[in-house]
């Protein structure tokens, strides 16, 4: 025995399996030419690094480009589109938020601070809140007005929750008018 003794794990009547490898390279002498080239390092090799594997073939390059384009679209759309509930009306940045709590809907139009512009004459801000049901019918309407001083301010109102779907705020600052829309957040 080449191993120098009895093999463990075999019973007395069982044939012992012994693997014999000759000198290095003997096992490849009868192998196919492509196998010999592969072991010699001449055949196709796996790319080293994750980026090289992503651009190795034309199809993988196309998939990488499509993935990058989709990520760019998602990021740009989230940055550019703050949603219909936020806008700047007449140099006044604002955001509409609504939520329902214990059968009451709370509406808040936040006039954000804008310290970059000097408002020597405080602009008049008028907001008409329109409340819509699931049938797209206006069931409640209220107008709230204030003067914008450049500091943070809020225009708020409440009403009973009767299957309300969303709220629109028609905001007018000077001659600029925009419509903000917010779905009701339910708790």
CSV table of C-alpha atoms in Angstrom, one decimal:
chain,number,residue,atom,x,y,z
A,1,UNK,CA,0.0,0.0,0.0
A,2,UNK,CA,1.3,3.4,-0.9
A,3,UNK,CA,-0.3,5.0,2.1
A,4,UNK,CA,1.7,3.0,4.5
A,5,UNK,CA,-0.9,1.1,6.4
A,6,UNK,CA,-4.5,0.0,6.7
A,7,UNK,CA,-7.2,2.5,5.5
A,8,UNK,CA,-9.7,3.5,8.1
A,9,UNK,CA,-13.4,3.4,7.3
A,10,UNK,CA,-13.4,0.2,5.3
A,11,UNK,CA,-14.5,-3.2,6.6
A,12,UNK,CA,-12.4,-6.3,6.2
A,13,UNK,CA,-14.3,-7.7,3.2
A,14,UNK,CA,-14.7,-4.4,1.3
A,15,UNK,CA,-12.4,-3.4,-1.5
A,16,UNK,CA,-10.3,-0.4,-0.7
A,17,UNK,CA,-10.4,2.5,-3.2
A,18,UNK,CA,-7.0,4.1,-3.8
A,19,UNK,CA,-6.4,7.0,-6.1
A,20,UNK,CA,-3.2,7.0,-8.0
A,21,UNK,CA,-1.9,10.2,-9.7
A,22,UNK,CA,1.3,9.9,-11.5
A,23,UNK,CA,3.8,12.7,-12.2
A,24,UNK,CA,2.4,16.2,-12.7
A,25,UNK,CA,1.0,16.5,-16.2
A,26,UNK,CA,0.4,12.8,-16.8
A,27,UNK,CA,-3.3,13.1,-16.2
A,28,UNK,CA,-3.6,15.6,-19.0
A,29,UNK,CA,-1.5,13.7,-21.6
A,30,UNK,CA,-4.6,12.0,-23.0
A,31,UNK,CA,-6.9,15.0,-22.5
A,32,UNK,CA,-8.4,17.1,-25.3
A,33,UNK,CA,-6.4,20.0,-26.7
A,34,UNK,CA,-8.9,22.6,-25.3
A,35,UNK,CA,-8.5,21.1,-21.8
A,36,UNK,CA,-4.7,21.3,-22.1
A,37,UNK,CA,-4.9,24.9,-23.2
A,38,UNK,CA,-7.3,25.8,-20.3
A,39,UNK,CA,-4.9,24.3,-17.7
A,40,UNK,CA,-2.0,26.1,-19.3
A,41,UNK,CA,-3.9,29.4,-18.9
A,42,UNK,CA,-4.4,30.0,-22.7
A,43,UNK,CA,-8.1,29.5,-22.8
A,44,UNK,CA,-10.9,31.9,-21.9
A,45,UNK,CA,-10.4,33.3,-18.4
A,46,UNK,CA,-13.0,34.7,-16.0
A,47,UNK,CA,-12.8,38.5,-15.7
A,48,UNK,CA,-11.1,39.9,-12.6
A,49,UNK,CA,-13.3,42.4,-10.8
A,50,UNK,CA,-16.9,43.2,-10.7
A,51,UNK,CA,-16.8,46.0,-13.3
A,52,UNK,CA,-15.0,43.9,-15.8
A,53,UNK,CA,-17.6,41.2,-15.5
A,54,UNK,CA,-20.3,43.7,-16.0
A,55,UNK,CA,-18.8,44.9,-19.3
A,56,UNK,CA,-17.4,41.6,-20.6
A,57,UNK,CA,-20.0,40.9,-23.3
A,58,UNK,CA,-22.2,43.2,-25.4
A,59,UNK,CA,-25.4,42.0,-23.7
A,60,UNK,CA,-24.0,42.6,-20.2
A,61,UNK,CA,-22.9,46.1,-21.3
A,62,UNK,CA,-26.5,46.8,-22.5
A,63,UNK,CA,-28.0,45.5,-19.3
A,64,UNK,CA,-25.6,47.7,-17.3
A,65,UNK,CA,-26.5,50.8,-19.4
A,66,UNK,CA,-30.3,50.1,-19.0
A,67,UNK,CA,-29.8,49.7,-15.2
A,68,UNK,CA,-27.9,52.9,-14.9
A,69,UNK,CA,-30.5,54.7,-17.0
A,70,UNK,CA,-33.4,53.4,-14.9
A,71,UNK,CA,-31.6,54.5,-11.7
A,72,UNK,CA,-31.0,57.9,-13.2
A,73,UNK,CA,-34.7,58.2,-14.1
A,74,UNK,CA,-35.8,57.3,-10.6
A,75,UNK,CA,-33.4,59.7,-8.9
A,76,UNK,CA,-34.2,62.6,-11.3
A,77,UNK,CA,-38.0,62.0,-11.0
A,78,UNK,CA,-37.8,62.0,-7.2
A,79,UNK,CA,-35.7,65.2,-7.2
A,80,UNK,CA,-37.6,67.1,-9.8
A,81,UNK,CA,-41.2,66.0,-9.0
A,82,UNK,CA,-41.7,66.9,-5.3
A,83,UNK,CA,-45.3,65.9,-6.0
A,84,UNK,CA,-48.4,67.9,-6.6
A,85,UNK,CA,-48.5,68.8,-2.9
A,86,UNK,CA,-45.5,71.1,-3.0
A,87,UNK,CA,-44.8,74.2,-5.2
A,88,UNK,CA,-43.5,77.7,-5.3
A,89,UNK,CA,-46.2,80.3,-5.9
A,90,UNK,CA,-45.2,83.9,-6.4
A,91,UNK,CA,-41.7,83.3,-4.8
A,92,UNK,CA,-43.4,81.7,-1.8
A,93,UNK,CA,-42.4,78.0,-1.3
A,94,UNK,CA,-45.3,76.0,0.2
A,95,UNK,CA,-46.4,72.4,0.9
A,96,UNK,CA,-49.9,71.0,1.5
A,97,UNK,CA,-50.4,68.1,4.0
A,98,UNK,CA,-53.5,66.3,5.0
A,99,UNK,CA,-54.3,63.6,7.5
A,100,UNK,CA,-57.3,62.0,9.1
A,101,UNK,CA,-57.6,61.4,12.9
A,102,UNK,CA,-60.7,60.3,14.8
A,103,UNK,CA,-63.2,61.2,12.0
A,104,UNK,CA,-61.6,64.6,11.5
A,105,UNK,CA,-59.5,65.6,8.5
A,106,UNK,CA,-56.8,68.1,9.2
A,107,UNK,CA,-55.5,70.3,6.4
A,108,UNK,CA,-52.3,72.4,6.6
A,109,UNK,CA,-50.7,74.6,4.0
A,110,UNK,CA,-47.1,75.4,5.2
A,111,UNK,CA,-45.7,78.6,3.8
A,112,UNK,CA,-41.9,77.9,4.1
A,113,UNK,CA,-39.3,80.4,5.0
A,114,UNK,CA,-37.7,82.3,2.1
A,115,UNK,CA,-34.9,84.5,3.4
A,116,UNK,CA,-33.2,84.9,0.0
A,117,UNK,CA,-35.8,87.5,-1.1
A,118,UNK,CA,-36.6,90.7,0.8
A,119,UNK,CA,-40.4,91.0,1.1
A,120,UNK,CA,-40.6,94.8,1.9
A,121,UNK,CA,-44.3,94.6,0.9
A,122,UNK,CA,-45.8,91.5,2.3
A,123,UNK,CA,-47.6,89.6,-0.5
A,124,UNK,CA,-51.2,88.6,0.1
A,125,UNK,CA,-51.7,84.8,0.1
A,126,UNK,CA,-55.2,83.4,-0.5
A,127,UNK,CA,-55.9,79.7,-0.3
A,128,UNK,CA,-59.2,78.0,-1.3
A,129,UNK,CA,-59.3,74.5,0.2
A,130,UNK,CA,-61.5,72.1,-1.9
A,131,UNK,CA,-62.4,68.7,-0.4
A,132,UNK,CA,-63.3,65.8,-2.8
A,133,UNK,CA,-65.1,62.6,-2.1
A,134,UNK,CA,-64.6,59.2,-3.8
A,135,UNK,CA,-67.2,60.3,-6.4
A,136,UNK,CA,-65.0,63.3,-7.4
A,137,UNK,CA,-67.6,65.7,-5.8
A,138,UNK,CA,-66.6,68.8,-3.8
A,139,UNK,CA,-68.3,68.5,-0.4
A,140,UNK,CA,-66.4,71.2,1.5
A,141,UNK,CA,-64.8,74.5,0.5
A,142,UNK,CA,-63.1,77.1,2.7
A,143,UNK,CA,-61.0,80.1,1.9
A,144,UNK,CA,-58.1,81.1,4.3
A,145,UNK,CA,-56.0,84.3,3.7
A,146,UNK,CA,-52.8,85.8,5.2
A,147,UNK,CA,-49.9,88.1,4.5
A,148,UNK,CA,-46.5,86.3,3.8
A,149,UNK,CA,-43.7,87.9,5.8
A,150,UNK,CA,-40.9,85.7,4.6
A,151,UNK,CA,-41.0,83.6,7.7
A,152,UNK,CA,-42.6,80.2,8.1
A,153,UNK,CA,-46.4,80.3,8.5
A,154,UNK,CA,-49.4,77.9,8.3
A,155,UNK,CA,-52.9,78.1,6.9
A,156,UNK,CA,-55.0,75.4,8.5
A,157,UNK,CA,-58.5,74.1,8.6
A,158,UNK,CA,-60.4,71.0,9.7
A,159,UNK,CA,-63.6,69.2,8.7
A,160,UNK,CA,-65.5,65.9,9.3
A,161,UNK,CA,-64.2,62.9,7.5
A,162,UNK,CA,-66.9,61.6,5.2
A,163,UNK,CA,-65.2,59.2,2.7
A,164,UNK,CA,-62.8,62.0,1.7
A,165,UNK,CA,-60.4,61.0,-1.1
A,166,UNK,CA,-58.2,64.1,-1.5
A,167,UNK,CA,-57.9,67.8,-0.9
A,168,UNK,CA,-57.0,70.5,-3.4
A,169,UNK,CA,-55.6,73.9,-2.5
A,170,UNK,CA,-56.0,76.7,-5.0
A,171,UNK,CA,-53.3,79.1,-3.9
A,172,UNK,CA,-53.0,82.7,-5.2
A,173,UNK,CA,-50.0,85.0,-4.4
A,174,UNK,CA,-50.3,88.2,-6.3
A,175,UNK,CA,-51.1,87.3,-9.9
A,176,UNK,CA,-49.7,83.7,-9.7
A,177,UNK,CA,-52.1,80.9,-9.0
A,178,UNK,CA,-51.3,77.2,-8.6
A,179,UNK,CA,-53.3,74.1,-7.5
A,180,UNK,CA,-51.8,71.8,-4.9
A,181,UNK,CA,-53.2,68.3,-4.3
A,182,UNK,CA,-52.8,65.9,-1.4
A,183,UNK,CA,-54.3,62.5,-0.7
A,184,UNK,CA,-55.6,62.0,2.8
A,185,UNK,CA,-53.2,60.1,5.1
A,186,UNK,CA,-55.2,57.8,7.3
A,187,UNK,CA,-54.0,56.5,10.7
